Amino acid sequence: MAHRVRSLRNDLWSTKLSPGGDVKKHLSKMFNLRTELDSLQYTVDDIAMVEMLLESVPNQPEFENMKAAIRYNPNFGAFTPSGVRDMIRAADSRQKEFRG
């Protein structure tokens, strides 16, 4: 079981969205990994999950602006994983509109 937890944790930290990739599928994978870890009694706290979500998106302007707005906010701890998921979806929509 320890090996499985370590493997899932590494997958969660290393999961990256490729530029132009499927955001819905990417976010679903990340949240599914977190749920699977939770089922093995390994808790990924909200702050760690928020950081993993931010690290998982590509270095594109809309995502970079979102990451800066979250990371430099004095209330960083108030951001929830589901809230950041919604922000990533919104940033992806803006990115697609811009590239049109």
Tab-separated table of C-alpha atoms in Angstrom:
chain	number	residue	atom	x	y	z
A	1	MET	CA	0.000	0.000	0.000
A	2	ALA	CA	2.851	2.434	0.760
A	3	HIS	CA	4.170	1.947	-2.770
A	4	ARG	CA	0.709	2.655	-4.227
A	5	VAL	CA	0.371	5.845	-2.163
A	6	ARG	CA	3.828	7.007	-3.237
A	7	SER	CA	3.038	6.260	-6.878
A	8	LEU	CA	-0.285	8.128	-6.770
A	9	ARG	CA	1.276	11.069	-4.928
A	10	ASN	CA	4.031	11.288	-7.552
A	11	ASP	CA	1.430	11.104	-10.327
A	12	LEU	CA	-0.513	13.938	-8.721
A	13	TRP	CA	2.568	16.168	-8.418
A	14	SER	CA	3.784	15.399	-11.945
A	15	THR	CA	0.485	15.692	-13.829
A	16	LYS	CA	0.761	18.563	-16.311
A	17	LEU	CA	-1.679	20.074	-18.757
A	18	SER	CA	-0.094	20.431	-22.165
A	19	PRO	CA	-0.734	23.733	-24.002
A	20	GLY	CA	-4.049	23.372	-25.804
A	21	GLY	CA	-4.803	20.160	-23.890
A	22	ASP	CA	-8.172	19.030	-22.561
A	23	VAL	CA	-8.636	21.012	-19.336
A	24	LYS	CA	-11.705	19.060	-18.229
A	25	LYS	CA	-9.893	15.729	-18.575
A	26	HIS	CA	-6.774	17.098	-16.854
A	27	LEU	CA	-8.687	18.457	-13.860
A	28	SER	CA	-10.741	15.283	-13.585
A	29	LYS	CA	-7.545	13.213	-13.466
A	30	MET	CA	-6.086	15.380	-10.708
A	31	PHE	CA	-9.208	15.249	-8.542
A	32	ASN	CA	-9.562	11.490	-9.138
A	33	LEU	CA	-5.972	10.964	-7.952
A	34	ARG	CA	-6.705	12.982	-4.824
A	35	THR	CA	-9.845	10.930	-4.159
A	36	GLU	CA	-7.950	7.677	-4.634
A	37	LEU	CA	-5.251	8.835	-2.201
A	38	ASP	CA	-7.957	9.772	0.287
A	39	SER	CA	-9.439	6.275	-0.007
A	40	LEU	CA	-6.006	4.947	1.026
A	41	GLN	CA	-6.039	7.205	4.115
A	42	TYR	CA	-3.519	9.626	2.596
A	43	THR	CA	-4.852	13.167	2.808
A	44	VAL	CA	-3.786	15.845	0.360
A	45	ASP	CA	-4.679	19.056	2.160
A	46	ASP	CA	-6.357	21.917	0.322
A	47	ILE	CA	-3.311	24.204	0.231
A	48	ALA	CA	-1.138	21.452	-1.274
A	49	MET	CA	-3.837	20.619	-3.827
A	50	VAL	CA	-4.188	24.282	-4.810
A	51	GLU	CA	-0.419	24.475	-5.334
A	52	MET	CA	-0.419	21.276	-7.417
A	53	LEU	CA	-3.254	22.634	-9.556
A	54	LEU	CA	-1.366	25.880	-10.145
A	55	GLU	CA	1.839	24.025	-11.011
A	56	SER	CA	-0.009	21.728	-13.408
A	57	VAL	CA	-1.101	24.378	-15.912
A	58	PRO	CA	1.129	25.613	-18.755
A	59	ASN	CA	3.009	28.904	-18.722
A	60	GLN	CA	0.530	30.766	-20.910
A	61	PRO	CA	-0.594	34.357	-20.243
A	62	GLU	CA	-4.093	33.610	-18.960
A	63	PHE	CA	-2.839	30.907	-16.609
A	64	GLU	CA	0.122	33.005	-15.466
A	65	ASN	CA	-2.186	35.923	-14.616
A	66	MET	CA	-4.455	33.582	-12.654
A	67	LYS	CA	-1.526	31.997	-10.801
A	68	ALA	CA	-0.133	35.400	-9.824
A	69	ALA	CA	-3.549	36.593	-8.635
A	70	ILE	CA	-3.823	33.548	-6.368
A	71	ARG	CA	-0.240	33.250	-5.145
A	72	TYR	CA	0.200	36.920	-4.293
A	73	ASN	CA	-3.191	37.260	-2.652
A	74	PRO	CA	-2.874	37.874	1.093
A	75	ASN	CA	-5.693	35.349	1.595
A	76	PHE	CA	-3.969	32.518	-0.319
A	77	GLY	CA	-5.236	29.976	2.213
A	78	ALA	CA	-8.829	30.936	1.429
A	79	PHE	CA	-8.609	29.450	-2.080
A	80	THR	CA	-10.138	25.987	-2.296
A	81	PRO	CA	-9.253	23.307	-4.832
A	82	SER	CA	-12.749	23.474	-6.347
A	83	GLY	CA	-12.526	27.266	-6.565
A	84	VAL	CA	-9.147	27.056	-8.297
A	85	ARG	CA	-10.551	24.382	-10.626
A	86	ASP	CA	-13.256	26.867	-11.666
A	87	MET	CA	-10.627	29.581	-12.152
A	88	ILE	CA	-8.552	27.262	-14.369
A	89	ARG	CA	-11.629	26.501	-16.477
A	90	ALA	CA	-12.355	30.232	-16.825
A	91	ALA	CA	-8.724	30.984	-17.749
A	92	ASP	CA	-8.841	28.213	-20.356
A	93	SER	CA	-12.008	29.726	-21.858
A	94	ARG	CA	-10.339	33.139	-22.060
A	95	GLN	CA	-7.250	31.566	-23.629
A	96	LYS	CA	-9.388	29.881	-26.299
A	97	GLU	CA	-11.317	33.092	-27.022
A	98	PHE	CA	-8.065	35.034	-27.370
A	99	ARG	CA	-6.553	32.499	-29.744
A	100	GLY	CA	-9.922	32.191	-31.489
